[in-house]
CSV table of C-alpha atoms in Angstrom, one decimal:
chain,number,residue,atom,x,y,z
A,1,MET,CA,-7.9,6.4,-17.4
A,2,SER,CA,-9.3,9.7,-16.0
A,3,ALA,CA,-7.5,13.4,-16.6
A,4,ASP,CA,-7.0,13.5,-13.2
A,5,LEU,CA,-4.9,10.5,-13.2
A,6,PHE,CA,-2.8,11.4,-16.1
A,7,ARG,CA,-1.9,14.6,-17.1
A,8,PRO,CA,0.7,15.3,-20.0
A,9,THR,CA,3.7,17.2,-18.4
A,10,SER,CA,4.7,20.4,-19.2
A,11,PRO,CA,7.1,21.2,-22.3
A,12,ASP,CA,8.9,23.4,-19.9
A,13,THR,CA,10.2,20.8,-18.0
A,14,CYS,CA,12.3,17.7,-18.3
A,15,LYS,CA,13.5,14.3,-16.9
A,16,PRO,CA,16.7,14.5,-14.8
A,17,SER,CA,18.5,12.1,-17.1
A,18,ASP,CA,18.1,14.9,-19.7
A,19,ALA,CA,18.7,17.7,-17.2
A,20,ALA,CA,22.1,16.1,-16.4
A,21,ARG,CA,23.1,15.7,-19.8
A,22,GLU,CA,22.5,19.0,-20.7
A,23,LEU,CA,24.3,20.3,-17.7
A,24,GLY,CA,27.6,18.2,-18.5
A,25,LEU,CA,27.2,16.3,-15.2
A,26,LYS,CA,27.1,12.4,-14.4
A,27,ARG,CA,24.1,11.3,-12.7
A,28,GLY,CA,25.6,10.8,-9.5
A,29,ASP,CA,27.1,14.3,-9.5
A,30,PHE,CA,23.6,15.5,-10.5
A,31,ASP,CA,21.6,13.5,-7.7
A,32,ARG,CA,24.1,15.1,-5.1
A,33,ALA,CA,23.4,18.6,-6.5
A,34,VAL,CA,19.8,17.8,-6.1
A,35,GLN,CA,20.5,16.5,-2.5
A,36,PHE,CA,22.3,19.5,-1.6
A,37,GLY,CA,20.0,22.1,-2.9
A,38,CYS,CA,22.1,23.4,-5.6
A,39,ILE,CA,19.6,22.4,-8.4
A,40,ARG,CA,16.2,22.7,-7.8
A,41,THR,CA,13.5,20.1,-8.8
A,42,VAL,CA,9.7,20.0,-9.4
A,43,PRO,CA,7.0,17.0,-8.6
A,44,ASP,CA,6.2,15.1,-11.6
A,45,GLU,CA,2.7,15.9,-12.8
A,46,GLY,CA,2.5,13.2,-15.3
A,47,GLY,CA,1.2,10.8,-12.5
A,48,GLY,CA,4.6,9.1,-12.6
A,49,GLY,CA,5.8,9.8,-9.1
A,50,GLY,CA,9.2,11.4,-9.7
A,51,HIS,CA,10.6,14.7,-10.0
A,52,ARG,CA,11.5,16.7,-12.9
A,53,VAL,CA,13.6,20.0,-13.7
A,54,GLU,CA,12.7,22.9,-15.3
A,55,ARG,CA,14.2,24.6,-18.5
A,56,ALA,CA,14.5,27.9,-16.4
A,57,GLU,CA,16.6,26.3,-13.8
A,58,ILE,CA,18.6,24.7,-16.0
A,59,GLU,CA,19.7,28.1,-17.6
A,60,ARG,CA,19.8,29.4,-13.9
A,61,VAL,CA,22.7,27.0,-13.3
A,62,ARG,CA,24.3,27.6,-16.5
A,63,ALA,CA,24.6,31.4,-15.7
A,64,GLN,CA,26.4,30.9,-12.4
A,65,ASP,CA,30.0,31.7,-12.3
A,66,GLY,CA,32.4,29.3,-13.0
A,67,PHE,CA,30.0,26.9,-14.1
A,68,PRO,CA,30.4,23.5,-14.4
A,69,GLU,CA,33.6,23.5,-12.5
A,70,SER,CA,32.1,25.5,-9.7
A,71,LEU,CA,29.0,23.2,-9.5
A,72,LEU,CA,31.2,20.1,-9.5
A,73,ASP,CA,33.3,21.3,-6.8
A,74,ARG,CA,30.5,21.9,-4.2
A,75,VAL,CA,29.3,18.0,-5.0
A,76,ARG,CA,32.6,16.4,-4.9
A,77,VAL,CA,33.3,13.5,-2.6
A,78,VAL,CA,36.3,11.8,-1.5
A,79,GLY,CA,36.7,8.4,0.4
A,80,THR,CA,39.2,8.1,3.5
A,81,ALA,CA,42.5,8.1,1.7
A,82,GLU,CA,41.9,11.4,-0.4
A,83,GLY,CA,39.9,13.0,2.7
A,84,ALA,CA,42.7,12.4,4.8
A,85,ALA,CA,45.3,13.8,2.1
A,86,LEU,CA,42.7,16.8,1.5
A,87,MET,CA,42.8,17.5,5.4
A,88,GLU,CA,46.6,16.4,5.6
A,89,ILE,CA,46.3,14.3,8.8
A,90,PRO,CA,46.8,10.5,8.6
A,91,ALA,CA,44.0,8.1,7.6
A,92,GLY,CA,44.2,6.2,11.0
A,93,ARG,CA,43.1,9.7,12.4
A,94,PHE,CA,40.9,10.2,9.8
A,95,THR,CA,39.1,7.2,10.4
A,96,ARG,CA,38.7,7.9,14.2
A,97,LEU,CA,37.3,11.4,13.3
A,98,ALA,CA,34.6,9.7,11.6
A,99,ARG,CA,33.9,7.2,13.7
A,100,VAL,CA,32.9,9.0,16.7
A,101,GLY,CA,31.0,11.3,14.3
A,102,LEU,CA,33.0,14.6,13.9
A,103,LEU,CA,33.1,14.0,9.9
A,104,VAL,CA,29.7,12.7,8.4
A,105,PRO,CA,29.7,10.6,5.3
A,106,VAL,CA,27.0,11.5,2.3
A,107,ALA,CA,27.3,8.0,0.5
A,108,PHE,CA,28.4,4.6,0.6
A,109,TYR,CA,29.1,1.7,-1.4
A,110,LEU,CA,30.2,-1.9,-1.5
A,111,ASN,CA,33.5,-2.8,-3.1
A,112,ARG,CA,34.0,-6.3,-4.6
A,113,TYR,CA,35.1,-7.5,-1.2
A,114,ARG,CA,32.1,-6.5,0.2
A,115,ALA,CA,33.7,-3.8,2.9
A,116,VAL,CA,31.6,-0.7,3.1
A,117,VAL,CA,33.4,2.3,1.6
A,118,TRP,CA,32.2,5.7,2.7
A,119,LEU,CA,32.2,8.8,0.8
A,120,TYR,CA,32.3,12.6,2.3
A,121,LEU,CA,31.6,15.9,0.8
A,122,ALA,CA,35.5,17.4,-0.1
A,123,GLU,CA,34.2,20.8,0.8
A,124,GLU,CA,32.8,19.8,4.3
A,125,LEU,CA,36.3,18.4,4.8
A,126,ARG,CA,38.2,21.6,3.9
A,127,GLN,CA,35.9,23.8,6.3
A,128,PHE,CA,36.5,21.1,9.3
A,129,ALA,CA,40.3,21.1,8.6
A,130,THR,CA,40.4,25.4,8.4
A,131,GLY,CA,38.4,25.6,11.4
A,132,ALA,CA,40.4,27.2,14.6
A,133,GLU,CA,38.2,25.1,17.0
A,134,ASN,CA,39.0,21.5,15.3
A,135,ALA,CA,42.9,22.2,15.4
A,136,HIS,CA,43.6,19.9,18.4
A,137,LEU,CA,41.9,16.9,16.9
A,138,LEU,CA,43.9,17.4,13.6
A,139,LYS,CA,47.5,17.1,15.6
A,140,GLY,CA,48.9,16.0,19.0
A,141,ARG,CA,47.1,13.1,20.8
A,142,THR,CA,43.7,12.6,20.5
A,143,PRO,CA,41.5,13.9,23.7
A,144,GLU,CA,40.5,11.2,26.3
A,145,THR,CA,37.2,11.4,25.8
A,146,LEU,CA,37.1,10.2,22.2
A,147,ARG,CA,39.6,7.6,23.1
A,148,GLY,CA,37.1,6.3,25.5
A,149,ARG,CA,34.6,6.0,23.2
A,150,LEU,CA,36.7,4.4,20.1
A,151,ALA,CA,38.0,1.9,22.8
A,152,ALA,CA,34.2,0.7,23.6
A,153,GLY,CA,33.7,0.2,19.9
A,154,VAL,CA,31.2,3.5,19.0
A,155,ASP,CA,31.2,3.8,15.2
A,156,LEU,CA,28.5,6.2,14.1
A,157,ARG,CA,29.1,6.7,10.6
A,158,ALA,CA,26.0,4.7,9.8
A,159,ARG,CA,24.0,6.3,11.9
A,160,ASN,CA,25.3,9.7,10.8
A,161,TRP,CA,24.6,8.8,7.4
A,162,ARG,CA,20.8,7.8,7.9
A,163,GLY,CA,20.3,11.0,10.0
A,164,ARG,CA,21.5,13.1,6.8
A,165,HIS,CA,19.5,10.6,4.4
A,166,LEU,CA,16.2,11.2,6.2
A,167,GLY,CA,16.7,15.0,6.5
A,168,PHE,CA,16.9,14.7,2.4
A,169,MET,CA,14.3,12.5,2.0
A,170,LEU,CA,11.9,14.9,4.2
A,171,ARG,CA,12.7,18.0,2.5
A,172,ARG,CA,11.8,16.2,-0.7
A,173,ALA,CA,8.5,14.8,0.7
A,174,GLU,CA,4.9,16.1,-0.2
A,175,GLY,CA,2.3,15.5,2.4
A,176,PRO,CA,1.8,14.1,5.7
A,177,TRP,CA,2.1,10.5,4.0
A,178,ALA,CA,5.2,10.9,2.2
A,179,ARG,CA,6.5,12.3,5.4
A,180,ALA,CA,5.6,9.4,7.6
A,181,GLY,CA,7.1,7.0,4.7
A,182,ALA,CA,10.5,8.7,4.7
A,183,VAL,CA,10.6,8.1,8.4
A,184,ALA,CA,9.5,4.3,8.1
A,185,ALA,CA,12.3,3.7,5.5
A,186,PHE,CA,14.9,3.7,8.3
A,187,LEU,CA,12.7,0.9,10.3
A,188,SER,CA,12.1,-2.7,10.5
A,189,PRO,CA,8.8,-3.9,9.1
A,190,ALA,CA,8.2,-5.5,12.4
A,191,ASP,CA,8.2,-1.9,14.2
A,192,VAL,CA,6.1,-0.7,11.1
A,193,ALA,CA,3.7,-3.2,11.8
A,194,ASP,CA,3.5,-2.6,15.5
A,195,ILE,CA,3.0,1.5,15.0
A,196,VAL,CA,0.7,1.1,12.3
A,197,LYS,CA,-1.6,-1.9,12.7
A,198,ASP,CA,-4.7,-0.6,10.0
A,199,PRO,CA,-3.7,-3.0,7.1
A,200,TYR,CA,-4.8,-0.5,4.5
A,201,GLU,CA,-2.8,2.7,6.2
A,202,ARG,CA,0.2,0.3,6.2
A,203,ALA,CA,-0.2,-0.3,2.5
A,204,HIS,CA,-0.7,3.4,1.8
A,205,LEU,CA,2.7,4.0,4.0
A,206,ASN,CA,4.7,1.5,2.3
A,207,ARG,CA,3.6,3.0,-1.0
A,208,SER,CA,4.6,6.3,0.2
A,209,ARG,CA,8.3,5.1,1.6
A,210,PRO,CA,10.7,6.1,-1.1
A,211,THR,CA,13.1,3.4,-2.5
A,212,PRO,CA,15.8,2.5,-0.9
A,213,PRO,CA,19.4,2.8,-2.2
A,214,GLY,CA,20.2,-0.3,-3.9
A,215,HIS,CA,23.8,-1.9,-3.9
A,216,GLY,CA,24.4,-5.0,-5.7
A,217,VAL,CA,22.4,-7.7,-7.7
A,218,PRO,CA,19.0,-8.5,-5.4
A,219,GLY,CA,19.6,-12.1,-3.6
A,220,SER,CA,23.2,-11.5,-3.4
A,221,PRO,CA,25.2,-10.6,-0.1
A,222,ALA,CA,25.3,-7.5,-0.8
A,223,PRO,CA,22.2,-6.0,-0.3
A,224,TYR,CA,22.1,-7.6,3.1
A,225,ALA,CA,24.9,-5.8,4.1
A,226,ALA,CA,23.2,-2.6,2.5
A,227,GLU,CA,20.2,-3.1,4.6
A,228,ARG,CA,21.9,-3.1,8.1
A,229,ILE,CA,23.1,0.4,7.3
A,230,THR,CA,20.1,1.9,6.0
A,231,THR,CA,17.9,-0.1,8.9
A,232,ALA,CA,18.2,1.7,12.6
A,233,GLN,CA,20.7,-0.3,15.0
A,234,ASP,CA,20.9,1.6,18.3
A,235,ALA,CA,18.0,1.3,20.8
A,236,ASP,CA,17.7,5.0,21.0
A,237,GLU,CA,17.9,6.0,17.3
A,238,ILE,CA,14.9,3.1,17.1
A,239,GLY,CA,12.7,4.7,19.8
A,240,TRP,CA,13.6,8.2,18.3
A,241,LEU,CA,12.1,7.1,14.8
A,242,ARG,CA,9.3,5.2,16.1
A,243,SER,CA,7.8,8.0,18.2
A,244,GLU,CA,8.5,10.3,14.7
A,245,LEU,CA,6.4,7.8,13.0
A,246,ALA,CA,3.5,7.8,15.2
A,247,ARG,CA,3.2,11.6,15.5
A,248,LEU,CA,3.6,11.7,11.4
A,249,VAL,CA,0.5,9.0,11.0
A,250,GLU,CA,-1.8,10.5,13.3
A,251,GLU,CA,-1.1,13.9,11.5
A,252,ALA,CA,-1.6,11.9,8.2
A,253,ARG,CA,-5.0,10.3,9.5
A,254,SER,CA,-6.3,13.9,10.4
A,255,VAL,CA,-5.2,15.3,6.9
A,256,SER,CA,-5.9,12.8,4.3
A,257,PRO,CA,-7.7,9.4,5.6
A,258,VAL,CA,-6.9,6.5,3.7
A,259,ALA,CA,-9.5,5.6,1.4
A,260,ARG,CA,-11.1,2.5,1.7
A,261,PRO,CA,-13.0,-0.3,-0.1
A,262,ALA,CA,-17.1,-0.1,0.2
A,263,ALA,CA,-18.6,-2.6,2.3
A,264,ARG,CA,-20.4,-4.9,-0.1
A,265,PRO,CA,-23.9,-6.5,1.6
A,266,ILE,CA,-23.6,-10.2,1.9
A,267,ARG,CA,-26.2,-11.7,0.0
A,268,PRO,CA,-27.9,-14.9,1.7
A,269,VAL,CA,-27.1,-18.4,0.0
A,270,LEU,CA,-30.5,-19.7,-1.6
A,271,ARG,CA,-30.0,-23.3,-1.4
A,272,ARG,CA,-32.5,-25.9,-3.2
A,273,ALA,CA,-34.6,-28.2,-0.8
A,274,PRO,CA,-33.8,-31.8,-1.1
A,275,ARG,CA,-35.1,-34.0,-3.4
A,276,PRO,CA,-36.2,-37.4,-2.4
A,277,ILE,CA,-34.5,-40.2,-4.0
A,278,PRO,CA,-36.1,-41.7,-6.7
A,279,PRO,CA,-37.3,-45.7,-6.3
A,280,MET,CA,-34.6,-48.1,-7.9
A,281,ALA,CA,-35.5,-49.0,-11.5
A,282,ARG,CA,-36.9,-52.6,-12.2
A,283,THR,CA,-34.3,-55.0,-13.0
A,284,VAL,CA,-34.6,-58.6,-15.6
A,285,THR,CA,-33.9,-60.6,-12.0
A,286,GLY,CA,-36.4,-58.5,-10.2
A,287,PRO,CA,-40.2,-59.9,-9.6
A,288,ALA,CA,-42.3,-58.7,-12.6
A,289,GLU,CA,-45.9,-58.0,-12.6
A,290,GLY,CA,-48.4,-59.6,-14.6
A,291,THR,CA,-47.2,-63.2,-14.0
A,292,THR,CA,-49.5,-66.1,-15.3
A,293,ARG,CA,-49.2,-69.8,-14.1
A,294,PHE,CA,-49.3,-72.6,-16.3
A,295,PRO,CA,-49.1,-76.3,-15.5
A,296,LYS,CA,-45.5,-78.2,-15.5
A,297,PRO,CA,-45.4,-80.5,-18.8
A,298,THR,CA,-44.8,-84.3,-17.9
A,299,ALA,CA,-43.6,-87.1,-20.0
A,300,SER,CA,-46.8,-88.0,-21.2
A,301,PRO,CA,-49.2,-85.4,-23.0
A,302,PRO,CA,-52.0,-84.5,-20.4
A,303,GLY,CA,-55.1,-86.0,-20.8
A,304,PRO,CA,-58.5,-84.5,-19.6
A,305,GLU,CA,-58.8,-87.3,-16.9
A,306,SER,CA,-55.1,-86.7,-15.8
A,307,SER,CA,-54.5,-84.6,-12.4
A,308,SER,CA,-52.7,-81.5,-12.8
A,309,SER,CA,-49.3,-81.3,-11.9
A,310,GLU,CA,-47.5,-78.3,-10.1
A,311,PRO,CA,-47.8,-75.0,-11.7
A,312,THR,CA,-44.9,-73.3,-13.8
A,313,VAL,CA,-44.5,-69.7,-13.7
A,314,VAL,CA,-44.3,-67.9,-16.9
A,315,ARG,CA,-43.4,-64.4,-17.2
A,316,HIS,CA,-44.8,-62.5,-20.1
A,317,PRO,CA,-42.3,-60.2,-22.1
A,318,GLU,CA,-42.5,-56.6,-21.1
A,319,PRO,CA,-42.9,-53.8,-23.9
A,320,MET,CA,-39.2,-52.7,-24.8
A,321,SER,CA,-38.3,-49.4,-23.4
A,322,ALA,CA,-35.1,-47.0,-23.3
A,323,SER,CA,-33.9,-48.4,-19.6
A,324,ARG,CA,-34.8,-51.9,-20.0
A,325,PRO,CA,-34.1,-54.4,-22.9
A,326,ALA,CA,-36.4,-56.8,-24.0
A,327,VAL,CA,-36.1,-60.4,-22.6
A,328,ARG,CA,-37.0,-63.4,-24.1
A,329,PRO,CA,-38.8,-66.1,-22.3
A,330,THR,CA,-37.7,-69.4,-22.2
A,331,ALA,CA,-39.6,-72.3,-22.2
A,332,PRO,CA,-39.3,-75.0,-19.1
A,333,THR,CA,-37.1,-78.0,-20.1
A,334,ALA,CA,-37.9,-81.3,-18.3
A,335,PRO,CA,-34.9,-81.8,-16.4
A,336,ARG,CA,-32.2,-85.0,-17.6
A,337,GLY,CA,-32.4,-88.2,-16.4
A,338,HIS,CA,-35.5,-88.0,-14.3
A,339,GLY,CA,-39.1,-89.5,-15.6
A,340,PRO,CA,-40.0,-91.8,-18.0
A,341,ALA,CA,-38.0,-92.1,-21.5
A,342,GLN,CA,-39.9,-90.4,-24.4
A,343,PRO,CA,-41.0,-92.2,-27.5
A,344,ALA,CA,-38.8,-92.0,-30.5
A,345,PRO,CA,-40.1,-89.6,-33.0
A,346,GLN,CA,-41.6,-90.6,-35.9
A,347,ARG,CA,-39.5,-91.6,-39.3
A,348,SER,CA,-40.5,-89.8,-42.3
A,349,PRO,CA,-41.9,-91.9,-45.3
A,350,ARG,CA,-38.9,-92.0,-47.5
A,351,GLY,CA,-36.9,-92.9,-44.8
A,352,LEU,CA,-38.8,-96.2,-43.7
A,353,ARG,CA,-39.1,-97.0,-47.7
A,354,ALA,CA,-35.0,-96.7,-47.8
A,355,TRP,CA,-34.8,-98.9,-44.9
A,356,LEU,CA,-37.1,-101.7,-45.9
A,357,ARG,CA,-35.4,-101.5,-49.4
A,358,ARG,CA,-32.2,-102.5,-47.4
A,359,ARG,CA,-33.5,-104.9,-45.4
A,360,SER,CA,-35.3,-106.6,-48.2
A,361,PRO,CA,-33.0,-109.7,-50.4
A,362,ARG,CA,-32.3,-108.8,-54.2
A,363,ARG,CA,-33.8,-110.7,-56.8
A,364,THR,CA,-30.9,-112.7,-58.7
A,365,GLY,CA,-31.2,-114.1,-62.0
A,366,PRO,CA,-30.0,-117.5,-63.6
A,367,ALA,CA,-26.4,-118.1,-63.4
A,368,ARG,CA,-24.4,-117.4,-66.5
A,369,VAL,CA,-22.4,-120.6,-67.6
């Protein structure tokens, strides 16, 4: 790996987890402090693609008055019930104010019943409750305009959270492709493919988009519920995000075009000329060359005056080879039951004498009295 792709991290920086431990903060409180600008981070130069915290920044945060209580109070989040108690209003009125967009959530999670629980910044709720222009919203009858929107089923909590989270990601984005990826994170894959038609640019855009907040085990119903919250649903919101993505992609193309693989020359395919099919090898049953015809044997041995009978074909054995086994020629035999009887073979002399001995009468001597 080249030195441009990997550079050792500076010893003057530390990982976010180490910085949260040194500051005595939980990881969620530390992330919100970074999101709201209470703690500054720098890009990770080691090639990891994340962020790190400088040692000087840790010392600066520690030197603030009232640390760490003052920092924790700035990043404290509350739910609906606790937020209503903080504003001294009923929980139902708090929910109605959040649905019409007057109270903007900063985070959410899914409980064990798969219900969405919205979290709000406690400092913003105190500022809203102490504002003189909001006194008529906290007490008395809800204004008619807000009641009409609530009756129509308006719920802007998810949309307001998307807008707030998009602003946070745009502030941390470095480069035009990273900003385009932050906008693409809130659009469906079909909308992104419709705007960015080049597959190389779309792949680079997907690598640049930040990771969405994960909720639940992958494959469970919880991530699907979180996906509905993190994806734009309203037509006007989708249209604005599409136009913003098209503008950022055009800007990114002009600043840093996407690298493409070099075109490789196509080599011609060399094909061998077809060879002729060789003739089939000779078999034992096939006609053989160099045959000699002999006369067919008869019942009696042929004499010089006897006429020649029909010739018989006798095949000469061919030399043995690796592809053809040797075959012995068989002598022709006369068919059975045809032609005159053959003479009996001559017996040996020993057999004749034994036969004559059995035929001659035995000599007998005088009878004994």
